[in-house]
Short mmCIF file of C-alpha atoms in Angstrom, two decimals:
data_model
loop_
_atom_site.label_atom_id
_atom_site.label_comp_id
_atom_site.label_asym_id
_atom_site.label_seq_id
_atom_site.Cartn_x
_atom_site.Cartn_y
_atom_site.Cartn_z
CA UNK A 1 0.73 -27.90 11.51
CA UNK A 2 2.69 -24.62 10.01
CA UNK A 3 2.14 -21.82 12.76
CA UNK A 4 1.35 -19.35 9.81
CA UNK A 5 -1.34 -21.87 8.45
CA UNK A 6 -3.27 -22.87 11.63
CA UNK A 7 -3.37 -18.47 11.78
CA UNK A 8 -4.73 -18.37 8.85
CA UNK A 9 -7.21 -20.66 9.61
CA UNK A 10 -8.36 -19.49 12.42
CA UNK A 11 -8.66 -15.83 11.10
CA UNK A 12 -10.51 -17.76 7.92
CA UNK A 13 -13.19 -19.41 10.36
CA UNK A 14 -13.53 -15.94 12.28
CA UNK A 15 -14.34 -13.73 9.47
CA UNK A 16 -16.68 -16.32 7.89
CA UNK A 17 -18.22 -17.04 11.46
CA UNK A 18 -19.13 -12.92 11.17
CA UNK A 19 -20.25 -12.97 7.57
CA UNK A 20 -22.25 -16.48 8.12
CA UNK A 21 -23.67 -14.60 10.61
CA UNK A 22 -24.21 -11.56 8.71
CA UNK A 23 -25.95 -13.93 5.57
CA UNK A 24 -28.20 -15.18 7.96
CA UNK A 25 -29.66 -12.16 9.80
CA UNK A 26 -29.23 -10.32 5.70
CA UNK A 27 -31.28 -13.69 4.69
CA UNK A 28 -34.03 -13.10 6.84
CA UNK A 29 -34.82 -9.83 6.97
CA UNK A 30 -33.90 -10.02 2.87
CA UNK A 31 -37.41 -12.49 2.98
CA UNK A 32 -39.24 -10.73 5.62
CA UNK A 33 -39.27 -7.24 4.38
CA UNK A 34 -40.83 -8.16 1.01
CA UNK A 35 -43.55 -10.30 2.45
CA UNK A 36 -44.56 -7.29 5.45
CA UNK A 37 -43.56 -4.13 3.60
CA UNK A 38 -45.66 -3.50 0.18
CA UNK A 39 -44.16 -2.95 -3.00
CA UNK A 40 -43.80 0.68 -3.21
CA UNK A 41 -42.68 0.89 0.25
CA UNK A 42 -40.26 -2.11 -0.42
CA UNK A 43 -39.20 -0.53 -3.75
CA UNK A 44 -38.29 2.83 -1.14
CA UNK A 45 -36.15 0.24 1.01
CA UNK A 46 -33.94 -1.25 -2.09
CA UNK A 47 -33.55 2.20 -3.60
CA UNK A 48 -32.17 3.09 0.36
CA UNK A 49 -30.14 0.78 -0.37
CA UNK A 50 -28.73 1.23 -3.80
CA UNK A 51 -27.86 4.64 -2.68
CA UNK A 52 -25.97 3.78 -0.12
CA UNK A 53 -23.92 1.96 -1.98
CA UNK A 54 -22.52 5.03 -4.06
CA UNK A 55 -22.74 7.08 -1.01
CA UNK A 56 -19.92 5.63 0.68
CA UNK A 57 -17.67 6.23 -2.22
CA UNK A 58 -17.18 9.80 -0.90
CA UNK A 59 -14.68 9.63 1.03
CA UNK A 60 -12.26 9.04 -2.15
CA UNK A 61 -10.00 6.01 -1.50
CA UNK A 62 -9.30 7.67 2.36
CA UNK A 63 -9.58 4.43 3.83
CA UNK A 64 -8.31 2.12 0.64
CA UNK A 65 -5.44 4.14 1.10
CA UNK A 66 -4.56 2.84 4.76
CA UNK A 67 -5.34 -0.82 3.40
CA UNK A 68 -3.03 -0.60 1.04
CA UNK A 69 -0.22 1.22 2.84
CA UNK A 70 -0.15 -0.56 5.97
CA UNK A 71 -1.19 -4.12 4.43
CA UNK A 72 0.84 -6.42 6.29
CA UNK A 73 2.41 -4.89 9.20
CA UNK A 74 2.32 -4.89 12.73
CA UNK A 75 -0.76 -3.32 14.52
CA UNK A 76 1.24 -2.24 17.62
CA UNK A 77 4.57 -1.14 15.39
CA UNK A 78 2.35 1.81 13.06
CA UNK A 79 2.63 5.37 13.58
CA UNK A 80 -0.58 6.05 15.45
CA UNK A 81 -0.33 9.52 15.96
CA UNK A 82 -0.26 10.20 11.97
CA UNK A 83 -3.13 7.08 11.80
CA UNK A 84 -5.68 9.01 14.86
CA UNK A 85 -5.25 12.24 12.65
CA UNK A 86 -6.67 10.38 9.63
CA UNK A 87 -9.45 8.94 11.60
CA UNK A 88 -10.63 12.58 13.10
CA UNK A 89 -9.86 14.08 9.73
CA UNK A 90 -12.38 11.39 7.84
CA UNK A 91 -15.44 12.07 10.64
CA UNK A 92 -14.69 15.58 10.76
CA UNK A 93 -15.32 15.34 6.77
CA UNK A 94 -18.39 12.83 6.92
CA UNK A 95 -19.88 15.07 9.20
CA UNK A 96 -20.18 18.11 7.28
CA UNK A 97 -20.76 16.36 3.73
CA UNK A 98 -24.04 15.14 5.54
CA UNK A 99 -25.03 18.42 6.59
CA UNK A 100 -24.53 19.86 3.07
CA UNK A 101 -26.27 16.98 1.22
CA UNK A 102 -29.01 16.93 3.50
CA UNK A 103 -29.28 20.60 2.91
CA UNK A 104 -29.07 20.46 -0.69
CA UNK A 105 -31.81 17.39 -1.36
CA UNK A 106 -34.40 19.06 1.13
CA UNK A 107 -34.13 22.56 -0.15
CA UNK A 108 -33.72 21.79 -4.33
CA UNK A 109 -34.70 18.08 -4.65
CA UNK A 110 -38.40 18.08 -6.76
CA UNK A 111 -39.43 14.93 -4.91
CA UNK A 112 -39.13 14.99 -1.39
CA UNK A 113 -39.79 11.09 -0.75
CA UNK A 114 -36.38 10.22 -2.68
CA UNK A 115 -34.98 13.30 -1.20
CA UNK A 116 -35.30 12.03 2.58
CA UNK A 117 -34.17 8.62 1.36
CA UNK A 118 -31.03 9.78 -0.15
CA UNK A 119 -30.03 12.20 3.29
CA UNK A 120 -30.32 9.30 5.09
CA UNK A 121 -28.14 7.12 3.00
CA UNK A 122 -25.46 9.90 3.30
CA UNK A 123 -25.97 9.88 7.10
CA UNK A 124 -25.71 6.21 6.75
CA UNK A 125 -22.66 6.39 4.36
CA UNK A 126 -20.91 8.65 6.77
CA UNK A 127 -21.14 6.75 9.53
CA UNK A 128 -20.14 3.25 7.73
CA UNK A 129 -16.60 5.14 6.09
CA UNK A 130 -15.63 5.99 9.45
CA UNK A 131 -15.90 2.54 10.78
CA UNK A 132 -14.96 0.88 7.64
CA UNK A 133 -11.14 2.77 8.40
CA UNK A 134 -11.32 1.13 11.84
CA UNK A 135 -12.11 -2.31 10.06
CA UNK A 136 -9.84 -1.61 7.54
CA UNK A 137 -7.10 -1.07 9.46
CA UNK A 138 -7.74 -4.11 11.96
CA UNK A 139 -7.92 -6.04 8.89
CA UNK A 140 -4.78 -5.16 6.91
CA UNK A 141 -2.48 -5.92 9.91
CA UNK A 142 -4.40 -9.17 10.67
CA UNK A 143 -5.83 -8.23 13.52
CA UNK A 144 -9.38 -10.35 12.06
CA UNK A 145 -10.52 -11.30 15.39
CA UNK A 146 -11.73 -7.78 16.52
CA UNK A 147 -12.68 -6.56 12.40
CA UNK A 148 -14.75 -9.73 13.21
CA UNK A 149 -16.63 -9.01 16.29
CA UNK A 150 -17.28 -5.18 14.32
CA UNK A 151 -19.03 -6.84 11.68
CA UNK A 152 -20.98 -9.08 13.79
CA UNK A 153 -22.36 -6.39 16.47
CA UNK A 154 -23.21 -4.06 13.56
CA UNK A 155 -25.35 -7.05 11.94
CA UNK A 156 -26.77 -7.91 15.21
CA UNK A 157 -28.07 -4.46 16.22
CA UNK A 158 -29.35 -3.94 13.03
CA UNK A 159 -31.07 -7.49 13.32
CA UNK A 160 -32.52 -7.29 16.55
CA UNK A 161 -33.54 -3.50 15.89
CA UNK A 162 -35.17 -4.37 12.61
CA UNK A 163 -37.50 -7.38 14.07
CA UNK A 164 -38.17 -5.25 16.95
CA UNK A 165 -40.10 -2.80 14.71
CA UNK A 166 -41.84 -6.28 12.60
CA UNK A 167 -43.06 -7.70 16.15
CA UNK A 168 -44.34 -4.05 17.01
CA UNK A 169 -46.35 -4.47 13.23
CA UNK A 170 -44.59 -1.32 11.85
CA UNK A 171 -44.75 -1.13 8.01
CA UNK A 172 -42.70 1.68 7.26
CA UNK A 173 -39.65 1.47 5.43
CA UNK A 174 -38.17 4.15 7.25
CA UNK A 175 -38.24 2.43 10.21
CA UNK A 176 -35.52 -0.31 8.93
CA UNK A 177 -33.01 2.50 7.99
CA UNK A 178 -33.53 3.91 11.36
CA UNK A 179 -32.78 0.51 12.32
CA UNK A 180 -29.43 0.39 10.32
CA UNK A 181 -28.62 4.00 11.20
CA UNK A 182 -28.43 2.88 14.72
CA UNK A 183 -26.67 0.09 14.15
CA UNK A 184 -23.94 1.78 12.76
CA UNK A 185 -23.78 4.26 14.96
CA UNK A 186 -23.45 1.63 17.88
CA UNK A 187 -21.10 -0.15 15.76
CA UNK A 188 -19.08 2.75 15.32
CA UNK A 189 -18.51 3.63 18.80
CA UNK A 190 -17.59 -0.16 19.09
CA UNK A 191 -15.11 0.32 16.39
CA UNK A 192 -13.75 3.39 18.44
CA UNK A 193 -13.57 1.09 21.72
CA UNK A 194 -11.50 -1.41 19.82
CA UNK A 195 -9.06 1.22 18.59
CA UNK A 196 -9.05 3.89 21.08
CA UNK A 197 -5.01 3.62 21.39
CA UNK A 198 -5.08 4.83 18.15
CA UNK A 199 -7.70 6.96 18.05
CA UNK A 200 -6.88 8.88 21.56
CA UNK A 201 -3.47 9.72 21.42
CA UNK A 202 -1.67 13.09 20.61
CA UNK A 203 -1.75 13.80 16.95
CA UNK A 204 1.01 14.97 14.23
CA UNK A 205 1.29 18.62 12.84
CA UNK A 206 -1.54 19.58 10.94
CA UNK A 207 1.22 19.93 8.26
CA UNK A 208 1.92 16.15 8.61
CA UNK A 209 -1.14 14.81 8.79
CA UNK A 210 -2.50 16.89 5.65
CA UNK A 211 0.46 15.44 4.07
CA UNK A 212 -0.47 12.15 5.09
CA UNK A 213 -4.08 12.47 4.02
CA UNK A 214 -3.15 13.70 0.59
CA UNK A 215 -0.69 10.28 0.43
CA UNK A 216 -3.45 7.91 1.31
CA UNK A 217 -6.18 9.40 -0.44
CA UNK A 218 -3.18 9.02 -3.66
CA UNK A 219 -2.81 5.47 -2.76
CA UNK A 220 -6.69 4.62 -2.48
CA UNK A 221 -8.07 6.78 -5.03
CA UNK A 222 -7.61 4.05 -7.73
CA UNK A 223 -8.89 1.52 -5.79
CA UNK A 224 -11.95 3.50 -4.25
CA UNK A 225 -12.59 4.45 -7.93
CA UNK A 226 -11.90 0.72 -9.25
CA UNK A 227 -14.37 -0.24 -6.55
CA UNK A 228 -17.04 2.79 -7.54
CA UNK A 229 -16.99 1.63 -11.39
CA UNK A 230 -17.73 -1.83 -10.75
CA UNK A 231 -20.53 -1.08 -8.46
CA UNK A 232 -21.95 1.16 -11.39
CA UNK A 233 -21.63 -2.02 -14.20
CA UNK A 234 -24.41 -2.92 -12.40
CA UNK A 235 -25.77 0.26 -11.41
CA UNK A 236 -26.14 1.60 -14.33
CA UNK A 237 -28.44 -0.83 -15.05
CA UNK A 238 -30.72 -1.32 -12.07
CA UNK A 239 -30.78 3.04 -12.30
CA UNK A 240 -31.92 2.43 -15.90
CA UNK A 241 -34.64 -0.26 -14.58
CA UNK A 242 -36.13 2.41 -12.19
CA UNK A 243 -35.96 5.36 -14.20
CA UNK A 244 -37.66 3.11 -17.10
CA UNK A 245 -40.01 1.05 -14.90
CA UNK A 246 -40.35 2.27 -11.59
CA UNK A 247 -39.54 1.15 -7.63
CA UNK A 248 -41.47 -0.92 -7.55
CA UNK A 249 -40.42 -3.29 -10.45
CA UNK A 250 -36.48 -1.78 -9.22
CA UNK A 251 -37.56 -3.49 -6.00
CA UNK A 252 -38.78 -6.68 -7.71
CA UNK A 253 -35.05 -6.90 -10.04
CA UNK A 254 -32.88 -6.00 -6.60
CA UNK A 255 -34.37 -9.10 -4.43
CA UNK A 256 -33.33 -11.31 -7.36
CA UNK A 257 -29.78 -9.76 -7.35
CA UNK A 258 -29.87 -9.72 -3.17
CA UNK A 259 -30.42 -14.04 -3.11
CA UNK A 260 -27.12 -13.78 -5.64
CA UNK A 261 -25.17 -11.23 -3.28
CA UNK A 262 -25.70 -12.98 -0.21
CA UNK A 263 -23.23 -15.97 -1.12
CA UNK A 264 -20.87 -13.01 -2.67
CA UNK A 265 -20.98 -11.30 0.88
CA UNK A 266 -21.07 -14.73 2.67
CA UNK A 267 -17.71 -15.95 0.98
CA UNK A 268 -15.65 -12.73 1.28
CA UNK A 269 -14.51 -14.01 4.31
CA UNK A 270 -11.88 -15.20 2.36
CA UNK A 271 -10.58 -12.28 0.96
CA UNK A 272 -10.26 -10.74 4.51
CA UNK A 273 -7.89 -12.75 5.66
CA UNK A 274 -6.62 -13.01 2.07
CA UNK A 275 -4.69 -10.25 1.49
CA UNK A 276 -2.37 -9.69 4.54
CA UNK A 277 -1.55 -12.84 4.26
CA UNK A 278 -0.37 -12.50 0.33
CA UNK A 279 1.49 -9.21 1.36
CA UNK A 280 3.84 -11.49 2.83
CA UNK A 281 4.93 -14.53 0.65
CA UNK A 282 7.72 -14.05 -1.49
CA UNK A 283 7.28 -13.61 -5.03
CA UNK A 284 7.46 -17.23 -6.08
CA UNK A 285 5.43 -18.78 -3.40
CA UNK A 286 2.79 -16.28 -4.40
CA UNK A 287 2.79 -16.75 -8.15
CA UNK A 288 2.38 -20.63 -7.43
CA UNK A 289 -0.49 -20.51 -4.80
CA UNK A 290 -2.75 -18.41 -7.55
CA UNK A 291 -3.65 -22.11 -9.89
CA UNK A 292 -4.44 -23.87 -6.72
CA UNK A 293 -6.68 -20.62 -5.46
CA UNK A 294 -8.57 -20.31 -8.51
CA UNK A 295 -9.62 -24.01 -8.32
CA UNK A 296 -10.23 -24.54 -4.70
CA UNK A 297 -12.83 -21.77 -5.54
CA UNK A 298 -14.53 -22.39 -8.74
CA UNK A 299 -15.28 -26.27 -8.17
CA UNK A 300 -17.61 -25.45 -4.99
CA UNK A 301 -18.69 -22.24 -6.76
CA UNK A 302 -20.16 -24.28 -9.64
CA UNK A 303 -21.28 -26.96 -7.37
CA UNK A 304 -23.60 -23.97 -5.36
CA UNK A 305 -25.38 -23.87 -8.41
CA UNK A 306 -27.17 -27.38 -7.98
CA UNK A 307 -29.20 -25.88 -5.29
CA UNK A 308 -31.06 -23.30 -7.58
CA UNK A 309 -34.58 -24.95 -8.10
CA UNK A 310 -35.37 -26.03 -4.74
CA UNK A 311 -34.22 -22.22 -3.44
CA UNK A 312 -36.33 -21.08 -6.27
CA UNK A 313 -39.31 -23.10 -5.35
CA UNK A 314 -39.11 -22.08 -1.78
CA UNK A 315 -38.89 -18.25 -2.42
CA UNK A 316 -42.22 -18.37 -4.58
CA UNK A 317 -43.96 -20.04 -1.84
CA UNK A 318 -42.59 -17.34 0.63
CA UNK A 319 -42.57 -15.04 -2.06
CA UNK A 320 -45.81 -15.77 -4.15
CA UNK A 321 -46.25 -11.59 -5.66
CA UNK A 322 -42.92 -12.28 -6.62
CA UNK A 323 -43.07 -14.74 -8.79
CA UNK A 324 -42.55 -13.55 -11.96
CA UNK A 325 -39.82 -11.10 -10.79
CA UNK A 326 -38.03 -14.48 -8.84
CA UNK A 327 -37.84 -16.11 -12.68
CA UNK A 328 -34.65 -13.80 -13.38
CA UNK A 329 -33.23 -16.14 -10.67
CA UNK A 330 -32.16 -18.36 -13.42
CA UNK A 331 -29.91 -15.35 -15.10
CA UNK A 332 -28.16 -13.64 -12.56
CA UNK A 333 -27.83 -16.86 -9.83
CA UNK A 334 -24.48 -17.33 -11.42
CA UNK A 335 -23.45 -14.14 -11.06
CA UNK A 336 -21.80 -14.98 -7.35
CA UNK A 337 -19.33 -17.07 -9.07
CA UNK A 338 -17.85 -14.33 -10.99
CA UNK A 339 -17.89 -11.52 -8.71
CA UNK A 340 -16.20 -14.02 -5.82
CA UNK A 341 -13.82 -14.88 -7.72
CA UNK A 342 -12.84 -11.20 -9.16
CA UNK A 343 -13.52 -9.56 -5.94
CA UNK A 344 -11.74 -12.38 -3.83
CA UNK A 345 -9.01 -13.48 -6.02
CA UNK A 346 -8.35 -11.41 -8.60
CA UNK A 347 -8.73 -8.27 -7.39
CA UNK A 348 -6.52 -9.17 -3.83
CA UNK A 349 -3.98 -10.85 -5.95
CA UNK A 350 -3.63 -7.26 -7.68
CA UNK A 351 -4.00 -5.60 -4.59
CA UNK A 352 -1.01 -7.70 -3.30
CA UNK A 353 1.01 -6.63 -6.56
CA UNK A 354 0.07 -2.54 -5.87
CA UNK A 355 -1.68 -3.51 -9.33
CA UNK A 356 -4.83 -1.22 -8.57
CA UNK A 357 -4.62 1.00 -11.93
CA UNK A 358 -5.45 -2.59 -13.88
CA UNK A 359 -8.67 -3.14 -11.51
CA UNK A 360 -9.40 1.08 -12.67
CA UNK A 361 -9.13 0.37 -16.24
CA UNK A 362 -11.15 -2.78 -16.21
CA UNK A 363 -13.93 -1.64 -14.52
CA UNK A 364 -13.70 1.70 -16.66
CA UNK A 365 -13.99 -0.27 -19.82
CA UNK A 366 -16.64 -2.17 -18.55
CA UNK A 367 -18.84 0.79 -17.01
CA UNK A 368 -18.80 1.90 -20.78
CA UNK A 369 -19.54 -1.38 -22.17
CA UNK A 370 -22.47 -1.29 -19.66
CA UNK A 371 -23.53 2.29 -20.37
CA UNK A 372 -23.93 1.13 -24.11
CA UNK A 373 -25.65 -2.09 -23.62
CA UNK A 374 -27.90 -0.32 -21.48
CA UNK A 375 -28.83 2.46 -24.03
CA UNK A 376 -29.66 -0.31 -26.22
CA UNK A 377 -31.62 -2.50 -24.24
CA UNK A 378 -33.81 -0.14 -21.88
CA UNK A 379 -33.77 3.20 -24.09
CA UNK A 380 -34.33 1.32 -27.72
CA UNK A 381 -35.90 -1.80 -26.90
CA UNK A 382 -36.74 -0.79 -23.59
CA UNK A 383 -36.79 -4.97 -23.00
CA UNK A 384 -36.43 -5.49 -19.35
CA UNK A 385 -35.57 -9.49 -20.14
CA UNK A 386 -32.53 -8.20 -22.02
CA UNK A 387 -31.67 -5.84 -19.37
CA UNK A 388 -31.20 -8.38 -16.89
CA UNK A 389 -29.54 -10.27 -18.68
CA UNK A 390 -26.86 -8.25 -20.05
CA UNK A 391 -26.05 -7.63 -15.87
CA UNK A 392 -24.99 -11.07 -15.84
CA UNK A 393 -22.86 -10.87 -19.32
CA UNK A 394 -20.88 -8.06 -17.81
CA UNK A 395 -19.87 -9.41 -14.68
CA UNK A 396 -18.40 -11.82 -16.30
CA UNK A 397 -16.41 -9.76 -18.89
CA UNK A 398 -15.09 -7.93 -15.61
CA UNK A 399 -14.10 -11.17 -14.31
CA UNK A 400 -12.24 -12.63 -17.32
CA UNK A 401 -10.50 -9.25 -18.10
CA UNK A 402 -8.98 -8.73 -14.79
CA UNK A 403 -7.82 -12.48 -15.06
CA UNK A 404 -6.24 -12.09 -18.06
CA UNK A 405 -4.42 -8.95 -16.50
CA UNK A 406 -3.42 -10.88 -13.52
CA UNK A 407 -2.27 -13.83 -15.63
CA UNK A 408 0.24 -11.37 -17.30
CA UNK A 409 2.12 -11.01 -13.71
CA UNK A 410 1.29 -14.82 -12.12
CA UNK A 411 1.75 -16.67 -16.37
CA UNK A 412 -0.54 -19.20 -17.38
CA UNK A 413 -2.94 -19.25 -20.01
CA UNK A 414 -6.94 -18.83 -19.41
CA UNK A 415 -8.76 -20.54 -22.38
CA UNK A 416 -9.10 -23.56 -21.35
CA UNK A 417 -10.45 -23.02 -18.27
CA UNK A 418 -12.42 -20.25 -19.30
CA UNK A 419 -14.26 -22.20 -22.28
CA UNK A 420 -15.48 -25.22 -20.08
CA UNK A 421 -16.92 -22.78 -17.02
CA UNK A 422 -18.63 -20.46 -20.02
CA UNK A 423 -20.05 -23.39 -21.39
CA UNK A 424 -21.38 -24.81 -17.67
CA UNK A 425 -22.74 -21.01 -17.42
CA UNK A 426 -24.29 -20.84 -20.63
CA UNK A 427 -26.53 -24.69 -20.19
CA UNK A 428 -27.46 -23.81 -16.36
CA UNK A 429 -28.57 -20.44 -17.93
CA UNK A 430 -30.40 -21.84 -20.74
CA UNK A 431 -32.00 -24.41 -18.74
CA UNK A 432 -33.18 -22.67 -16.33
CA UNK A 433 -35.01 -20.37 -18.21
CA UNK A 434 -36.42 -22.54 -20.76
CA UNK A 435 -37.21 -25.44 -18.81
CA UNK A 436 -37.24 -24.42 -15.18
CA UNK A 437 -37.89 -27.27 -13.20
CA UNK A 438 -35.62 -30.12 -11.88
CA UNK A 439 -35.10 -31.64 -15.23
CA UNK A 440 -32.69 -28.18 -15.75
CA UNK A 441 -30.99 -29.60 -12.72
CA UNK A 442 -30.55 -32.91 -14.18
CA UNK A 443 -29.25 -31.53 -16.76
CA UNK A 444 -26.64 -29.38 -15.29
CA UNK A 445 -26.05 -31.71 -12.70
CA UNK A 446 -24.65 -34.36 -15.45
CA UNK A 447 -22.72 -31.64 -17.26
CA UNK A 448 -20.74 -30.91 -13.51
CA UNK A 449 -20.03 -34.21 -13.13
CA UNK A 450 -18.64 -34.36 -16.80
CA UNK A 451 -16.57 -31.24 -16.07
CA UNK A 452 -14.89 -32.50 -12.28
CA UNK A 453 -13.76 -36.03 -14.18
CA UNK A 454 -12.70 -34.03 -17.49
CA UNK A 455 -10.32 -32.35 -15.05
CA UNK A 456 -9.84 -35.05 -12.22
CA UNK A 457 -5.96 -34.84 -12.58
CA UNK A 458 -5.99 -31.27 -11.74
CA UNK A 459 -8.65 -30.61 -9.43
CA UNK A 460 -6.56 -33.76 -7.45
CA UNK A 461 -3.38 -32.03 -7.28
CA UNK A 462 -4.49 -28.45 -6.76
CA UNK A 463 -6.40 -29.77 -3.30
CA UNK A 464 -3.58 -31.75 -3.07
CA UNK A 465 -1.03 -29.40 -2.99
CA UNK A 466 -3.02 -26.99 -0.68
CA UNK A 467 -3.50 -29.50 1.97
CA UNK A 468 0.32 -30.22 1.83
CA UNK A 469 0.44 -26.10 2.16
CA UNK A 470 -1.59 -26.16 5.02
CA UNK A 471 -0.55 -29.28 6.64
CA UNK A 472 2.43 -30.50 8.74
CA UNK A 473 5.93 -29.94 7.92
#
C-alpha cells in the first residue's frame, strides 16, 4: 500500500477515534442535561453555549492565519521563535479581553443572569483560541496524532467533570460550564506540554513578531470572518427564536439542532486530515480527486438519514417534555449533510486553493439572505414552524453556492447532481413531517434505493477509483 495513503489513513482513524469519542461523551451529556436540568436552567446552558460560539471569533483569524500559512510543512523545519511569539501574543490578548468583557457585562449589563453567562463564555472562548493555535498548528503540518490526543483529554475532563457533578445530584447549569472551563484549562496546559519546543524558546524582535501577527491575522481574517458569518446563518435565527420566544423554547430548538451537529462534529475528522494532505498534490491530481470526494461522501450521508424514526422514537421516550420541540427533527436532520459536505469538502478544497475570499462572500450573501428571511418569518409572522425551517433552506443555499464557486476552479457541472439530492431532501422532509412514522421511512428508503441504481455506473467507479488511490501500486 502507497506510504502516503496508509498515513493518511492512519491520521483519518486517529482524528475520528477523538471525535467518535467526543460524539459519544457530547451524546450523553447532550441527553442527560435536558432530562436532570429544567427548562429554564437548560435554556441558560444552550444560550452558554451559543455564546461561545461567537466568542471565540475574537481573536480575528490569529490562528486561521497559521493554518493557512504553514498548511503543509514540516513541524520540526518552522520558524518557532516567530511561531512562540504568536502563541504568548494570542494569551496575552485573551487574557485581558476577558477582564474587560467581564467588566463591562457586570457593571452595564441590565440582566445579570445573561451577564454572568456571557463572562464565562469569554473566559471559556479565551481559553479554547489559545489551544485551538496549538491544535491548529499540530494539525496543518500533520502532526494528527497529538491534535488527537488534545481533543480527546479536553472531552474527557469535561466528561468525567460533568457526571461528577450529576452523581453528586447538582442541578445547576453553572456547574457544567465550570465543568468545561476546567476542561479547557487542563486541556490547554496539555496543549502547552505537547508544544513546549515551540512555545519555550527565545522569541523574535517585538518588531518581527508584530509584523508577523499583523501577516497572519491578514491571512486568517477572511477565513475567521467566513467562519463567523456562517455560524450567524444560523444564528441569526436561533437569536431571533429567543428574543421572540424565550430560553426556554431557544433551549427546546438548540437540542433539535445539537442531534444534527453531532454527526457534523463526528465526521470532521475528515477534514482534519483533509487539508494538509490537499496542500500537497499537484494541481491535476487534486482537481480529479474532488468527483470521487463528493460521492464517497454524499451516498453514506443520505444513507444516515434512514435511521431518523427509530432515533426519533427513542429521544421522546428519553425525552418525553420534549416532544413537540423533537418534531423539528424531521426539518433540520438533513442539515448534517450539507454542512459536512461544505465545511469538509468545499470549504478545504478552497482552503487548499488560498480561495478563502469565495467562502467570505458566500457566507456574506447568505447572512443577509438569513437576516431577511428572518425579519419575515419571526418579526411579521412571528411563525416559529417557518423559522425552523428556513435554517434548513439556508444551509443548503451555502452549500450549493460555494460548490458552484469551487466547480469554477475543479470544472464540472452541478445540476444534475444537485436536482436528484434536492429532490431526496425535499420527500424525507415532507414525509417526515406529514406522516412521521416508519411508513416516511419506507418511503424514503425506496426513493434511496432508486437514486444509488439511477447512478450505479458512477457511484461504481468513484469507489472504484479511490480504492485504486488508496491501494497498492
Amino acid at each position: 500500500m502507497k506510504k502516503d495513503a496508509i498515513e493518511f489513513i492512519k491520521n483519518f482513524f486517529r482524528a475520528l477515534s477523538a471525535n467518535v469519542t467526543r460524539i459519544l461523551f457530547t451524546l450523553i451529556l447532550t441527553l442527560l442535561l435536558p432530562k436532570i436540568l429544567g427548562e429554564q436552567e437548560y435554556g441558560m446552558w444552550q444560550l452558554y453555549l451559543f455564546y461561545v460560539t461567537y466568542a471565540c471569533y475574537n481573536s480575528f483569524g490569529w490562528s486561521e492565519g497559521i493554518y493557512l500559512k504553514y498548511g503543509g510543512q514540516d513541524y520540526y523545519k518552522l520558524d518557532k521563535k516567530v511561531i512562540a511569539g504568536q502563541v504568548w501574543g494570542l494569551g496575552i490578548y485573551e487574557v485581558l479581553l476577558t477582564f474587560t468583557v467581564g467588566f463591562i457585562a457586570m457593571t452595564f449589563a441590565p440582566d445579570s443572569m445573561k451577564s454572568y453567562v456571557l463572562m464565562l463564555a469569554f473566559l471559556s472562548a479565551g481559553l479554547d483560541n489559545v489551544r485551538y493555535m496549538l491544535q491548529s498548528l499540530l494539525q496543518c503540518t500533520n502532526r494528527i496524532k497529538e491534535y488527537a490526543r488534545i481533543v480527546m483529554v479536553e472531552r474527557v475532563l469535561f466528561f468525567s467533570l460533568a457526571i461528577l457533578f450529576v452523581l453528586i445530584g447538582s442541578r445547576d447549569y453553572a456547574a457544567f460550564i465550570y465543568s468545561e472551563i476546567v476542561a479547557r484549562i487542563l486541556s490547554l496546559i496539555y496543549a502547552v506540554y505537547i508544544c513546549r519546543d515551540v512555545i519555550f524558546v527565545k522569541m523574535s524582535s517585538f518588531k518581527e513578531l508584530t509584523k508577523e501577527a499583523k501577516y497572519l491575522i491578514s491571512c486568517g481574517f477572511k477565513l475567521s470572518f467566513a467562519n463567523l458569518a456562517s455560524q450567524l446563518i444560523i444564528g441569526i435565527v436561533r437569536f431571533a427564536v429567543e428574543w421572540e420566544w424565550g430560553t426556554v423554547v431557544f433551549g427546546k430548538i438548540s437540542l433539535t439542532l445539537s442531534m444534527s451537529n453531532m454527526l457534523i462534529t463526528c465526521l470532521a475528522a475528515v477534514s482534519v486530515v483533509l487539508f494538509p494532505v490537499l496542500r500537497r498534490m499537484d494541481g491535476e491530481k487534486l482537481k480529479s480527486m474532488y468527483p470521487v470526494m463528493r460521492m464517497v461522501l454524499t451516498v453514506p450521508l443520505y444513507a444516515l438519514l434512514l435511521i431518523y424514526i427509530p432515533f426519533r422514537d427513542i429521544l421522546v421516550l428519553w425525552l418525553p417534555q420534549y416532544e413537540a420541540s423533537l418534531r423539528y427533527l424531521a426539518i433540520l436532520f438533513p442539515i448534517f449533510i450539507y454542512e459536512v459536505r461544505t465545511t469538509i469538502l468545499n470549504n478545504t478544497y478552497l482552503n487548499t486553493y488560498r480561495k478563502e475570499k469565495y467562502i467570505l462572500y458566500v457566507n456574506v450573501v447568505t447572512v443577509l439572505i438569513s437576516l431577511c428571511i428572518t425579519v419575515v418569518t419571526v418579526g411579521v409572522f412571528k411563525n416559529l414552524d417557518l423559522a425552523v425551517a428556513s435554517i434548513v433552506l439556508l444551509v443548503m443555499l451555502k452549500c450549493l453556492l460555494t460548490e458552484i464557486w469551487l466547480r469554477k476552479i475543479v470544472g464540472g457541472g452541478v445540476l444534475k447532481e444537485t436536482l436528484q439530492e434536492l429532490v431526496l431532501t425535499v420527500v424525507f422532509i415532507v414525509s417526515g413531517w406529514y406522516i412521521g412514522d416508519y411508513r416516511a421511512t419506507a418511503i424514503y428508503a425506496v426513493l434511496y434505493v432508486g437514486y444509488l441504481l439511477l447512478n450505479k455506473k458512477e457511484i461504481v467507479e468513484k469507489f472504484a477509483h479511490l480504492k485504486s488511490i488508496i491501494g497498492t501500486k
